[in-house]
Short mmCIF file of C-alpha atoms and ligand atoms in Angstrom, two decimals:
data_model
loop_
_atom_site.label_atom_id
_atom_site.label_comp_id
_atom_site.label_asym_id
_atom_site.label_seq_id
_atom_site.Cartn_x
_atom_site.Cartn_y
_atom_site.Cartn_z
CA MET A 12 -61.39 0.33 -109.19
CA LYS A 13 -63.81 -2.46 -108.98
CA HIS A 14 -61.59 -4.38 -106.76
CA SER A 15 -60.86 -1.55 -104.28
CA LEU A 16 -64.60 -0.88 -104.01
CA TRP A 17 -65.15 -4.54 -103.15
CA THR A 18 -62.42 -4.37 -100.52
CA PHE A 19 -64.11 -1.24 -99.13
CA THR A 20 -67.45 -2.83 -98.89
CA VAL A 21 -66.18 -5.99 -97.14
CA LEU A 22 -64.08 -3.87 -94.67
CA ALA A 23 -67.04 -1.58 -93.97
CA ALA A 24 -69.24 -4.59 -93.46
CA PHE A 25 -66.74 -6.09 -91.09
CA SER A 26 -66.27 -3.00 -88.96
CA PHE A 27 -69.97 -2.26 -89.03
CA SER A 28 -70.81 -5.87 -87.79
CA SER A 29 -68.00 -5.82 -85.11
CA CYS A 30 -69.42 -2.51 -83.99
CA GLN A 31 -72.96 -3.99 -83.78
CA VAL A 32 -72.19 -7.32 -82.29
CA PRO A 33 -69.10 -7.36 -80.09
CA ASP A 34 -66.98 -10.42 -79.71
CA ALA A 35 -67.13 -12.76 -76.81
CA VAL A 36 -64.51 -15.37 -75.76
CA LYS A 37 -65.83 -18.86 -76.45
CA LEU A 38 -67.36 -20.61 -73.46
CA GLU A 39 -64.50 -23.01 -73.32
CA ASP A 40 -62.06 -20.14 -72.88
CA ALA A 41 -64.03 -18.05 -70.55
CA GLY A 42 -62.35 -19.29 -67.37
CA ILE A 43 -65.26 -21.26 -65.87
CA ILE A 44 -64.17 -23.00 -62.60
CA PRO A 45 -65.01 -25.74 -61.83
CA ILE A 46 -64.89 -26.90 -65.42
CA PRO A 47 -68.32 -28.05 -66.47
CA SER A 48 -68.96 -31.58 -67.87
CA ILE A 49 -69.93 -30.63 -71.39
CA ILE A 50 -69.38 -27.25 -73.28
CA SER A 51 -70.24 -26.78 -76.87
CA SER A 52 -69.87 -23.57 -78.77
CA SER A 53 -71.69 -22.03 -81.71
CA SER A 54 -71.11 -18.77 -83.51
CA GLY A 55 -72.66 -15.47 -82.32
CA VAL A 56 -73.16 -13.92 -78.96
CA PHE A 57 -75.90 -12.94 -76.49
CA GLU A 58 -75.62 -9.32 -75.34
CA LEU A 59 -77.12 -8.09 -72.13
CA GLY A 60 -78.72 -4.75 -72.52
CA SER A 61 -80.40 -1.99 -70.57
CA ASN A 62 -83.77 -3.70 -71.42
CA SER A 63 -82.74 -7.19 -70.27
CA THR A 64 -84.93 -8.86 -67.76
CA ILE A 65 -84.97 -12.16 -65.84
CA GLN A 66 -87.92 -14.54 -66.39
CA LEU A 67 -88.64 -17.16 -63.71
CA ILE A 68 -90.44 -20.27 -64.95
CA GLY A 69 -91.68 -22.47 -62.07
CA THR A 70 -92.55 -21.76 -58.45
CA GLY A 71 -90.98 -21.48 -55.06
CA ASP A 72 -89.07 -19.13 -52.75
CA ASP A 73 -85.87 -20.80 -53.78
CA LEU A 74 -86.47 -19.95 -57.46
CA THR A 75 -87.17 -16.32 -56.65
CA ARG A 76 -84.00 -16.19 -54.50
CA VAL A 77 -81.91 -17.40 -57.38
CA GLY A 78 -83.48 -14.92 -59.72
CA ASP A 79 -82.81 -12.11 -57.25
CA TYR A 80 -79.29 -13.32 -56.86
CA LEU A 81 -78.58 -13.24 -60.58
CA ALA A 82 -80.10 -9.82 -60.87
CA GLU A 83 -78.09 -8.40 -57.92
CA LYS A 84 -74.96 -9.81 -59.30
CA LEU A 85 -75.53 -8.38 -62.89
CA ARG A 86 -76.85 -4.89 -61.87
CA PRO A 87 -73.94 -3.02 -60.20
CA ALA A 88 -71.36 -3.36 -63.04
CA THR A 89 -73.79 -2.98 -65.84
CA GLY A 90 -75.93 -0.25 -64.31
CA PHE A 91 -79.01 -2.02 -65.81
CA ASP A 92 -82.24 -2.35 -63.93
CA ILE A 93 -82.70 -6.11 -64.76
CA PRO A 94 -86.04 -6.62 -63.22
CA VAL A 95 -87.16 -10.23 -62.25
CA SER A 96 -90.56 -11.45 -63.12
CA LYS A 97 -92.62 -14.40 -64.35
CA GLU A 98 -93.69 -12.55 -67.47
CA SER A 99 -90.97 -12.58 -70.08
CA GLY A 100 -87.24 -12.23 -70.33
CA ASP A 101 -84.02 -12.72 -72.14
CA LEU A 102 -82.45 -14.34 -69.01
CA ILE A 103 -84.68 -17.33 -68.33
CA LEU A 104 -84.45 -19.52 -65.19
CA GLU A 105 -86.59 -22.60 -65.54
CA LEU A 106 -87.26 -25.05 -62.77
CA VAL A 107 -88.20 -28.21 -64.75
CA SER A 108 -90.19 -30.98 -63.11
CA GLY A 109 -88.44 -34.29 -62.31
CA GLU A 110 -86.32 -35.77 -59.52
CA PRO A 111 -84.38 -32.81 -58.01
CA SER A 112 -80.77 -32.90 -58.86
CA GLU A 113 -77.84 -30.46 -58.93
CA LYS A 114 -77.51 -30.96 -62.67
CA TYR A 115 -78.14 -27.88 -64.80
CA ARG A 116 -78.01 -26.70 -68.32
CA VAL A 117 -77.18 -23.25 -69.75
CA GLU A 118 -78.16 -22.53 -73.38
CA VAL A 119 -76.96 -19.28 -74.99
CA THR A 120 -78.40 -18.05 -78.29
CA GLY A 121 -78.37 -14.56 -79.75
CA GLU A 122 -81.71 -13.86 -78.32
CA ALA A 123 -81.60 -15.32 -74.85
CA VAL A 124 -79.85 -17.28 -72.13
CA LYS A 125 -81.75 -20.08 -70.62
CA ILE A 126 -80.69 -21.87 -67.45
CA SER A 127 -82.71 -25.01 -66.49
CA SER A 128 -82.56 -27.56 -63.76
CA THR A 129 -84.91 -29.71 -61.70
CA SER A 130 -83.70 -28.03 -58.45
CA ALA A 131 -83.08 -24.36 -57.33
CA ALA A 132 -79.62 -25.51 -56.37
CA GLY A 133 -78.97 -26.47 -59.92
CA LEU A 134 -80.28 -23.14 -61.19
CA TYR A 135 -77.92 -21.45 -58.71
CA TYR A 136 -74.96 -23.37 -60.11
CA GLY A 137 -76.05 -22.40 -63.49
CA THR A 138 -76.13 -18.72 -62.63
CA GLN A 139 -72.63 -19.08 -61.17
CA THR A 140 -71.47 -20.53 -64.49
CA LEU A 141 -73.20 -17.84 -66.47
CA ILE A 142 -71.69 -15.03 -64.32
CA LYS A 143 -68.23 -16.48 -65.18
CA ALA A 144 -69.10 -16.57 -68.84
CA PHE A 145 -69.54 -12.78 -68.81
CA PRO A 146 -66.43 -10.55 -69.17
CA VAL A 147 -64.57 -10.31 -65.85
CA GLU A 148 -65.60 -6.61 -65.51
CA ILE A 149 -69.01 -7.97 -64.32
CA GLU A 150 -67.37 -8.31 -60.93
CA ASN A 151 -67.30 -4.57 -60.51
CA THR A 152 -69.60 -3.11 -57.80
CA SER A 153 -70.14 0.13 -59.68
CA ALA A 154 -71.08 0.68 -63.29
CA VAL A 155 -68.32 0.34 -65.89
CA ASP A 156 -68.26 0.54 -69.58
CA ALA A 157 -68.00 -2.91 -71.33
CA ASP A 158 -69.73 -5.11 -73.83
CA TRP A 159 -71.79 -7.53 -71.60
CA VAL A 160 -71.60 -10.45 -74.09
CA VAL A 161 -71.59 -14.21 -73.63
CA ALA A 162 -70.63 -16.43 -76.53
CA ASN A 163 -73.38 -18.68 -77.91
CA GLY A 164 -73.34 -22.30 -77.02
CA LYS A 165 -74.47 -24.85 -74.57
CA ILE A 166 -73.19 -26.16 -71.21
CA GLU A 167 -74.37 -29.33 -69.41
CA ASP A 168 -72.99 -29.88 -66.02
CA GLU A 169 -73.39 -31.98 -62.81
CA PRO A 170 -71.11 -32.55 -59.93
CA GLU A 171 -68.89 -35.55 -59.55
CA PHE A 172 -69.26 -35.74 -55.71
CA THR A 173 -72.42 -34.92 -53.70
CA TYR A 174 -70.39 -33.55 -50.77
CA ARG A 175 -68.10 -30.59 -51.70
CA GLY A 176 -66.93 -29.05 -48.56
CA ALA A 177 -64.77 -26.40 -47.01
CA MET A 178 -63.76 -26.11 -43.32
CA LEU A 179 -63.00 -23.11 -41.25
CA ASP A 180 -61.16 -23.61 -37.89
CA VAL A 181 -62.73 -20.73 -35.93
CA ALA A 182 -61.18 -22.19 -32.72
CA ARG A 183 -57.52 -21.53 -33.09
CA HIS A 184 -58.29 -18.02 -34.16
CA PHE A 185 -61.86 -16.78 -34.00
CA ILE A 186 -63.35 -15.64 -37.29
CA SER A 187 -66.11 -13.10 -37.29
CA VAL A 188 -69.55 -13.62 -38.66
CA GLU A 189 -68.72 -11.06 -41.43
CA ASP A 190 -65.59 -13.00 -42.48
CA VAL A 191 -67.42 -16.37 -42.46
CA LYS A 192 -70.01 -14.77 -44.77
CA HIS A 193 -67.36 -13.46 -47.11
CA TYR A 194 -65.92 -17.03 -47.22
CA ILE A 195 -69.42 -18.48 -47.88
CA ASP A 196 -69.77 -16.07 -50.90
CA GLN A 197 -66.56 -17.35 -52.37
CA MET A 198 -67.53 -21.00 -51.67
CA GLY A 199 -71.01 -20.45 -53.39
CA SER A 200 -69.27 -19.05 -56.50
CA LEU A 201 -67.15 -22.26 -56.67
CA LYS A 202 -70.18 -24.53 -56.19
CA PHE A 203 -69.24 -25.88 -52.72
CA ASN A 204 -72.23 -27.19 -50.80
CA TYR A 205 -70.97 -27.87 -47.28
CA LEU A 206 -69.39 -25.58 -44.70
CA HIS A 207 -67.73 -27.31 -41.86
CA LEU A 208 -67.16 -25.11 -38.84
CA HIS A 209 -64.45 -26.38 -36.47
CA LEU A 210 -66.12 -24.80 -33.36
CA SER A 211 -64.08 -26.07 -30.43
CA ASP A 212 -60.49 -26.95 -29.79
CA ASP A 213 -57.92 -26.71 -27.07
CA GLN A 214 -57.51 -22.91 -27.65
CA GLY A 215 -61.13 -21.91 -27.73
CA TRP A 216 -64.86 -22.79 -27.50
CA ARG A 217 -66.75 -20.79 -30.05
CA ILE A 218 -70.39 -21.69 -29.84
CA GLU A 219 -72.75 -20.49 -27.15
CA ILE A 220 -74.31 -23.42 -25.29
CA LYS A 221 -77.04 -22.06 -23.04
CA SER A 222 -76.94 -25.01 -20.63
CA TRP A 223 -73.16 -24.65 -20.08
CA PRO A 224 -72.54 -20.93 -20.27
CA LYS A 225 -68.98 -21.02 -18.98
CA LEU A 226 -67.84 -22.64 -22.20
CA THR A 227 -67.93 -19.28 -24.04
CA GLU A 228 -67.54 -17.13 -20.88
CA ILE A 229 -64.23 -18.79 -20.03
CA GLY A 230 -63.39 -21.11 -22.83
CA GLY A 231 -64.12 -18.46 -25.56
CA LYS A 232 -62.00 -15.67 -24.07
CA THR A 233 -58.65 -16.39 -25.74
CA GLU A 234 -57.10 -17.83 -28.93
CA VAL A 235 -53.70 -18.84 -30.33
CA GLY A 236 -51.05 -16.22 -29.38
CA GLY A 237 -53.10 -15.01 -26.35
CA THR A 238 -55.03 -12.37 -28.30
CA GLU A 239 -58.76 -11.89 -27.43
CA GLY A 240 -60.92 -14.83 -28.76
CA GLY A 241 -64.67 -14.63 -29.28
CA PHE A 242 -67.59 -16.84 -29.94
CA PHE A 243 -70.71 -17.14 -31.93
CA SER A 244 -73.94 -16.46 -30.00
CA GLN A 245 -76.80 -18.87 -31.04
CA GLU A 246 -78.22 -15.93 -33.00
CA ASP A 247 -74.84 -15.48 -34.83
CA TYR A 248 -74.69 -19.19 -35.66
CA THR A 249 -78.27 -19.19 -36.94
CA GLU A 250 -77.45 -16.18 -39.10
CA ILE A 251 -74.44 -18.14 -40.65
CA VAL A 252 -76.59 -21.19 -41.20
CA LYS A 253 -79.18 -19.04 -42.93
CA TYR A 254 -76.67 -17.16 -45.09
CA ALA A 255 -75.11 -20.45 -46.15
CA SER A 256 -78.46 -22.09 -46.87
CA ASP A 257 -79.40 -19.08 -49.10
CA ARG A 258 -76.38 -20.13 -51.18
CA PHE A 259 -77.32 -23.75 -51.08
CA ILE A 260 -74.54 -24.60 -48.63
CA THR A 261 -75.17 -26.80 -45.45
CA VAL A 262 -73.42 -26.15 -42.21
CA VAL A 263 -71.71 -28.98 -40.46
CA PRO A 264 -70.84 -27.99 -36.89
CA GLU A 265 -67.95 -29.69 -35.17
CA ILE A 266 -67.29 -30.25 -31.49
CA ASP A 267 -63.95 -31.84 -31.33
CA MET A 268 -63.66 -34.57 -28.75
CA PRO A 269 -62.50 -36.44 -26.65
CA GLY A 270 -59.15 -34.83 -27.44
CA HIS A 271 -58.71 -31.16 -28.53
CA THR A 272 -60.95 -30.26 -25.46
CA ASN A 273 -58.78 -27.95 -23.28
CA ALA A 274 -61.04 -25.00 -23.62
CA ALA A 275 -63.93 -27.04 -22.26
CA LEU A 276 -61.81 -28.51 -19.57
CA ALA A 277 -60.74 -25.00 -18.49
CA SER A 278 -64.42 -23.94 -18.28
CA TYR A 279 -65.72 -26.89 -16.35
CA ALA A 280 -63.44 -28.66 -13.92
CA GLU A 281 -65.90 -31.61 -13.67
CA LEU A 282 -65.00 -32.68 -17.27
CA ASN A 283 -61.39 -32.80 -16.49
CA PRO A 284 -59.54 -35.96 -15.92
CA GLY A 285 -56.56 -33.91 -14.94
CA VAL A 286 -54.35 -34.01 -17.99
CA ASN A 287 -52.34 -30.79 -18.03
CA LEU A 288 -50.79 -28.54 -20.59
CA PRO A 289 -47.83 -29.69 -22.59
CA ASP A 290 -44.61 -29.17 -20.64
CA GLY A 291 -46.89 -28.75 -17.56
CA ASP A 292 -46.84 -31.21 -14.77
CA PHE A 293 -48.73 -34.28 -15.43
CA THR A 294 -49.06 -34.80 -11.67
CA THR A 295 -52.30 -36.60 -11.92
CA MET A 296 -50.93 -39.31 -14.12
CA THR A 297 -49.46 -42.41 -12.65
CA GLU A 298 -47.06 -44.36 -14.91
CA GLY A 299 -48.55 -42.77 -18.04
CA LYS A 300 -52.16 -43.51 -17.10
CA ILE A 301 -54.61 -40.95 -15.88
CA ASP A 302 -55.52 -41.45 -12.25
CA PHE A 303 -59.18 -40.81 -12.47
CA ASP A 304 -59.72 -41.58 -8.73
CA ILE A 305 -57.87 -38.63 -7.54
CA LEU A 306 -59.50 -36.29 -10.01
CA ASP A 307 -63.04 -37.63 -9.43
CA LYS A 308 -62.60 -36.42 -5.79
CA ASN A 309 -60.92 -33.14 -6.54
CA PRO A 310 -61.15 -32.04 -10.24
CA GLU A 311 -59.39 -28.79 -11.15
CA PRO A 312 -60.12 -26.75 -14.24
CA ALA A 313 -57.44 -26.75 -16.84
CA GLU A 314 -55.63 -23.47 -17.62
CA LEU A 315 -56.54 -21.68 -20.86
CA TYR A 316 -54.17 -22.73 -23.55
CA THR A 317 -52.88 -20.39 -26.30
CA GLY A 318 -50.03 -22.38 -27.83
CA ILE A 319 -50.30 -24.73 -31.00
CA GLU A 320 -49.35 -28.16 -29.65
CA VAL A 321 -51.91 -30.85 -30.22
CA GLY A 322 -52.89 -34.08 -28.54
CA PHE A 323 -52.57 -33.28 -24.71
CA SER A 324 -56.10 -33.00 -23.61
CA THR A 325 -59.02 -35.42 -23.10
CA PHE A 326 -62.44 -35.67 -21.61
CA ALA A 327 -62.86 -38.15 -18.83
CA THR A 328 -64.48 -40.88 -20.82
CA ASN A 329 -65.40 -42.92 -17.74
CA LYS A 330 -67.47 -40.18 -16.05
CA GLU A 331 -71.22 -39.99 -16.69
CA ILE A 332 -71.08 -36.24 -16.43
CA THR A 333 -69.08 -36.21 -19.64
CA TYR A 334 -72.00 -37.76 -21.66
CA THR A 335 -74.58 -35.48 -19.92
CA PHE A 336 -72.38 -32.72 -21.14
CA VAL A 337 -72.02 -34.08 -24.80
CA GLU A 338 -75.73 -34.72 -24.90
CA ASP A 339 -76.64 -31.17 -23.82
CA VAL A 340 -74.27 -29.71 -26.37
CA ILE A 341 -75.37 -31.85 -29.18
CA LYS A 342 -79.01 -31.34 -28.34
CA GLU A 343 -78.65 -27.52 -28.50
CA LEU A 344 -76.53 -27.75 -31.70
CA VAL A 345 -79.09 -30.00 -33.37
CA GLU A 346 -81.88 -27.55 -32.60
CA LEU A 347 -79.82 -24.85 -34.61
CA THR A 348 -78.66 -27.10 -37.35
CA PRO A 349 -80.98 -28.09 -40.15
CA GLY A 350 -78.27 -30.15 -42.09
CA PRO A 351 -77.94 -33.90 -41.56
CA TYR A 352 -74.56 -34.05 -39.93
CA ILE A 353 -72.83 -33.36 -36.61
CA HIS A 354 -69.01 -33.57 -36.68
CA ILE A 355 -67.67 -35.22 -33.46
CA GLY A 356 -63.95 -34.56 -34.14
CA GLY A 357 -62.09 -37.66 -32.71
CA ASP A 358 -58.64 -36.81 -34.07
CA GLU A 359 -55.30 -36.93 -32.21
CA SER A 360 -56.68 -38.05 -28.78
CA HIS A 361 -53.21 -39.08 -27.79
CA VAL A 362 -53.77 -39.17 -24.04
CA THR A 363 -57.09 -41.13 -24.21
CA GLU A 364 -56.54 -44.81 -23.67
CA LYS A 365 -57.49 -46.83 -26.84
CA ASP A 366 -60.36 -48.65 -25.18
CA ASP A 367 -61.58 -45.54 -23.59
CA TYR A 368 -61.59 -43.70 -26.91
CA ILE A 369 -63.48 -46.42 -28.63
CA PHE A 370 -66.11 -46.55 -25.95
CA PHE A 371 -66.47 -42.76 -26.14
CA VAL A 372 -66.72 -42.58 -29.94
CA GLU A 373 -69.42 -45.28 -29.80
CA ARG A 374 -71.50 -43.52 -27.18
CA VAL A 375 -71.23 -40.10 -28.82
CA GLN A 376 -72.45 -41.54 -32.19
CA GLU A 377 -75.40 -43.02 -30.25
CA ILE A 378 -76.24 -39.52 -28.90
CA VAL A 379 -75.94 -38.04 -32.40
CA THR A 380 -78.35 -40.74 -33.74
CA LYS A 381 -80.73 -40.17 -30.94
CA TYR A 382 -81.20 -36.64 -32.13
CA GLY A 383 -81.73 -37.73 -35.69
CA LYS A 384 -78.37 -36.75 -37.15
CA LYS A 385 -75.44 -38.63 -38.63
CA SER A 386 -71.88 -38.35 -37.34
CA ILE A 387 -68.77 -37.26 -39.16
CA GLY A 388 -65.52 -37.81 -37.52
CA TRP A 389 -61.74 -37.52 -38.43
CA ASP A 390 -60.33 -40.89 -39.61
CA GLU A 391 -59.36 -42.25 -36.22
CA ILE A 392 -63.06 -42.75 -35.40
CA ALA A 393 -62.97 -45.82 -37.80
CA THR A 394 -61.05 -47.59 -35.13
CA ALA A 395 -64.36 -47.74 -33.17
CA LYS A 396 -67.49 -49.40 -34.38
CA LEU A 397 -69.22 -46.95 -36.76
CA PHE A 398 -72.84 -46.46 -36.86
CA PRO A 399 -74.67 -46.88 -40.17
CA GLY A 400 -74.33 -43.62 -42.04
CA SER A 401 -71.35 -42.29 -40.00
CA VAL A 402 -68.86 -40.65 -42.27
CA THR A 403 -65.06 -40.98 -41.69
CA GLN A 404 -63.06 -37.86 -42.73
CA PHE A 405 -59.69 -39.14 -44.22
CA TRP A 406 -56.96 -36.75 -43.39
CA ALA A 407 -53.90 -38.86 -42.42
CA LEU A 408 -54.16 -42.66 -42.15
CA GLU A 409 -55.19 -44.84 -45.17
CA GLU A 410 -55.61 -47.85 -42.78
CA ASN A 411 -58.42 -45.87 -41.00
CA ALA A 412 -60.14 -45.10 -44.26
CA ILE A 413 -59.98 -48.94 -45.07
CA LEU A 414 -61.51 -49.68 -41.71
CA ALA A 415 -64.36 -47.42 -42.46
CA LYS A 416 -64.90 -48.89 -45.88
CA GLU A 417 -64.85 -52.48 -44.34
CA GLN A 418 -67.56 -51.36 -41.97
CA GLY A 419 -69.63 -50.25 -44.94
CA ASN A 420 -69.20 -46.45 -44.30
CA GLN A 421 -68.43 -43.70 -46.55
CA ILE A 422 -65.26 -41.52 -46.58
CA LEU A 423 -64.79 -37.80 -46.98
CA MET A 424 -61.56 -37.06 -48.60
CA SER A 425 -59.33 -34.42 -47.03
CA PRO A 426 -55.81 -35.74 -47.43
CA ALA A 427 -53.53 -33.35 -45.53
CA LYS A 428 -50.92 -33.50 -48.24
CA ARG A 429 -53.29 -32.11 -50.94
CA ALA A 430 -56.42 -30.65 -49.36
CA TYR A 431 -55.09 -28.75 -46.34
CA LEU A 432 -55.26 -25.01 -46.93
CA ASP A 433 -53.00 -24.22 -43.92
CA MET A 434 -50.04 -25.91 -45.47
CA GLN A 435 -47.33 -23.52 -46.80
CA TYR A 436 -47.12 -23.17 -50.54
CA ASP A 437 -43.35 -23.53 -50.34
CA SER A 438 -40.60 -22.91 -47.73
CA THR A 439 -40.79 -19.13 -48.19
CA SER A 440 -44.57 -18.92 -47.50
CA ARG A 441 -45.02 -16.28 -44.71
CA LEU A 442 -48.00 -18.15 -43.24
CA GLY A 443 -48.88 -21.76 -42.62
CA LEU A 444 -47.45 -24.96 -41.33
CA HIS A 445 -45.69 -27.71 -43.24
CA TRP A 446 -45.87 -30.89 -41.21
CA ALA A 447 -47.87 -32.58 -44.05
CA ALA A 448 -46.31 -31.05 -47.16
CA TYR A 449 -45.71 -27.92 -49.11
CA ILE A 450 -48.77 -27.58 -51.22
CA GLU A 451 -48.42 -25.43 -54.40
CA LEU A 452 -51.40 -24.85 -56.58
CA ASP A 453 -50.61 -27.85 -58.86
CA ASP A 454 -50.32 -30.16 -55.83
CA ALA A 455 -53.79 -28.98 -54.71
CA TYR A 456 -55.10 -29.65 -58.28
CA ASN A 457 -53.36 -32.81 -59.46
CA TRP A 458 -54.89 -35.63 -57.54
CA ASP A 459 -57.68 -37.89 -57.95
CA PRO A 460 -59.93 -38.63 -54.84
CA ALA A 461 -60.86 -41.94 -56.42
CA THR A 462 -57.30 -43.31 -56.64
CA TYR A 463 -55.55 -41.27 -53.91
CA ALA A 464 -55.72 -43.98 -51.23
CA ASP A 465 -55.11 -47.64 -51.96
CA GLY A 466 -58.34 -49.63 -51.78
CA ILE A 467 -60.58 -46.48 -51.56
CA ASN A 468 -62.62 -46.14 -54.79
CA LYS A 469 -65.12 -43.78 -56.11
CA ALA A 470 -68.01 -45.62 -54.72
CA ASP A 471 -66.59 -45.36 -51.13
CA ILE A 472 -66.28 -41.62 -51.35
CA LEU A 473 -68.87 -39.22 -50.16
CA GLY A 474 -66.91 -36.19 -51.28
CA VAL A 475 -63.96 -33.92 -50.80
CA GLU A 476 -63.35 -31.20 -48.22
CA ALA A 477 -60.69 -28.53 -47.93
CA PRO A 478 -59.90 -27.69 -44.29
CA LEU A 479 -58.44 -24.37 -43.27
CA TRP A 480 -56.77 -24.67 -39.82
CA THR A 481 -55.99 -21.42 -38.33
CA GLU A 482 -53.00 -21.81 -35.93
CA THR A 483 -51.06 -19.27 -38.10
CA ILE A 484 -53.90 -17.44 -39.58
CA GLY A 485 -55.58 -14.56 -37.84
CA ASN A 486 -57.51 -12.37 -40.16
CA ARG A 487 -59.39 -12.03 -43.45
CA ALA A 488 -56.34 -11.16 -45.48
CA GLU A 489 -54.47 -14.14 -44.11
CA ILE A 490 -57.46 -16.40 -44.87
CA GLU A 491 -57.55 -15.20 -48.44
CA TYR A 492 -53.86 -15.64 -48.91
CA MET A 493 -53.91 -19.22 -47.86
CA ALA A 494 -57.32 -20.22 -49.41
CA PHE A 495 -56.91 -18.67 -52.78
CA PRO A 496 -56.26 -19.94 -55.32
CA ARG A 497 -56.05 -23.38 -53.82
CA LEU A 498 -59.77 -23.38 -52.96
CA ALA A 499 -60.63 -23.03 -56.52
CA ALA A 500 -58.41 -26.02 -57.41
CA LEU A 501 -60.12 -28.10 -54.76
CA ALA A 502 -63.51 -26.91 -55.92
CA GLU A 503 -62.64 -28.49 -59.35
CA VAL A 504 -61.36 -31.64 -57.68
CA ALA A 505 -64.60 -32.03 -55.98
CA TRP A 506 -67.02 -30.99 -58.76
CA SER A 507 -65.48 -32.01 -62.05
CA SER A 508 -64.71 -35.52 -63.11
CA ASN A 509 -61.05 -36.47 -63.29
CA GLU A 510 -61.24 -37.09 -67.07
CA ARG A 511 -62.51 -33.57 -67.50
CA ARG A 512 -59.85 -31.92 -65.46
CA ASN A 513 -56.49 -30.69 -67.05
CA TRP A 514 -53.77 -28.72 -65.27
CA LYS A 515 -52.63 -26.72 -68.31
CA ASP A 516 -56.20 -25.69 -69.11
CA PHE A 517 -56.78 -24.88 -65.34
CA GLN A 518 -53.63 -22.65 -65.34
CA LYS A 519 -55.36 -20.41 -67.97
CA ARG A 520 -58.73 -20.41 -66.35
CA ILE A 521 -57.37 -19.68 -62.97
CA ALA A 522 -55.50 -16.59 -64.39
CA GLN A 523 -58.93 -15.26 -65.50
CA GLN A 524 -60.31 -16.10 -62.14
CA GLY A 525 -57.52 -14.06 -60.71
CA LYS A 526 -58.72 -10.94 -62.50
CA ARG A 527 -62.11 -11.47 -60.96
CA TRP A 528 -60.50 -11.81 -57.49
CA ASP A 529 -58.50 -8.62 -58.13
CA ILE A 530 -61.77 -6.73 -58.82
CA ASN A 531 -63.40 -8.32 -55.66
CA GLY A 532 -60.43 -7.17 -53.56
CA ILE A 533 -59.42 -10.61 -52.70
CA GLY A 534 -55.70 -10.81 -51.87
CA PHE A 535 -54.78 -14.27 -53.32
CA TYR A 536 -51.49 -15.95 -53.46
CA ARG A 537 -49.87 -15.28 -56.95
CA SER A 538 -48.54 -18.74 -57.39
CA PRO A 539 -45.48 -18.65 -59.78
CA LYS A 540 -47.09 -21.66 -61.51
CA VAL A 541 -49.56 -19.33 -63.18
CA ASP A 542 -49.16 -16.53 -65.67
CA TRP A 543 -51.46 -14.04 -63.87
C1 LIG B 627 -53.78 -31.65 -37.54
S1 LIG B 627 -56.09 -32.57 -39.12
C2 LIG B 627 -54.98 -31.50 -36.84
C3 LIG B 627 -55.38 -30.19 -36.46
C4 LIG B 627 -54.27 -29.09 -36.72
C5 LIG B 627 -53.79 -29.40 -38.22
C6 LIG B 627 -52.69 -28.44 -38.61
C7 LIG B 627 -56.66 -32.93 -37.90
C8 LIG B 627 -57.77 -33.75 -37.82
N1 LIG B 627 -55.96 -32.48 -36.74
O1 LIG B 627 -55.67 -30.12 -35.09
O2 LIG B 627 -54.91 -27.83 -36.73
O3 LIG B 627 -53.17 -30.67 -38.19
O4 LIG B 627 -52.40 -28.61 -39.95
#
């Protein structure tokens, strides 16, 4: 009798306590991507309730924005008010004094959650981590019934690389402002901090340049496959820059040159040295060389191009008008771009003579420098003299990365075999190319930027970028299918140290992320490597 009473008491106490304080998955198992540097757990949970409030400690618009962001993220699914104030709160965002860094700390106790950092960006990353520590139902956009608990513990985190980028090719297929913003939202949640926009290519010119209006009037009209193209007005571009910056993401605009310029050459004949479309007649070339004399006298605009060949176009590198043009474009872009970089392209200029290419790349860097910015270019630019601070984006040739390093310049790692989101997952993928590789989720995950290329070490690397080329990708659903889940793998490659990363653990965490994407309505690729 005594015994069963004891059993009853214990059971009652158990069920009573589990009813009062619901369980939460430990922070280690919550599915946080990218994996934070340090996670330690303790017993108990913090529970968000209808009286919860956010308290801001510190000053500045950025701090308020992060507070509002957290509130807006937590309100819909919980149905709670979650006011933001300086008074008091159980969700505390503290901007601490000190050298601003992206490092942040999250401390969860039964009473409160406190996120602290010396920068608003750090607080933003902390809120992203916190959101992922809540049950996945927090992603709902209308109220659902759930226990809004986070396990007690402490997270300390900081990024491995200062540049964590993603690129959208809006030239091969135009991508609308709305779709770019949607991508930015996902980038923000994965702690990316640079959005590279590939704004011009053979198939389209996508940014309004007021001093050269035909670029968009003519060059923006079409896209791959011959469908209608489009372009960003300067207002659209500014809106993207602002939207990104509100999420601590800096836009890097790219004008690809001297190759990949057919859309510009179709818009303005005077830029055209007369190289024609692939399979077209190269009538203005004599013995494989471009006969500039003929064209200087009688330049013709190129035809608009809607195929997917590369390497057939070039600016006339020996004409002064080319540099007037480039300077006008860069000047207008710089006025719209608060970030430090202008991307000058430089890849696959197969019909530009080597000397002409080098001359061009050096002059363009000079123009970028004149307007107070630094250049980024695809790895071929390292065959030219690099200006101090110019960044070489490694995509194909290790020897070019080495050339950059030898010149004392930094490298942005985008190896096509690992980081290209337009590569097919396997031979059955319905979208994508495979000239570099098939890239399954584990291929995108299992590489170390610091040992990937012989002779290129951590200190030589500015960061990691995941490019999405769009020859085969034409709408939001297709973007999502190619980018996710691989973008999350690359976010972890860029943010988390190699020692901290582990494929088996990532497999589990990405499955939880998949549940969030399902709630967000993101149609990701269900890689067979993951038990979704
Ligand atoms: C190579 S990567 C290119 C792009 C293509 C891409 C397709 C690079 C610098 N140039 O022009 O879109 O392959 O995967």
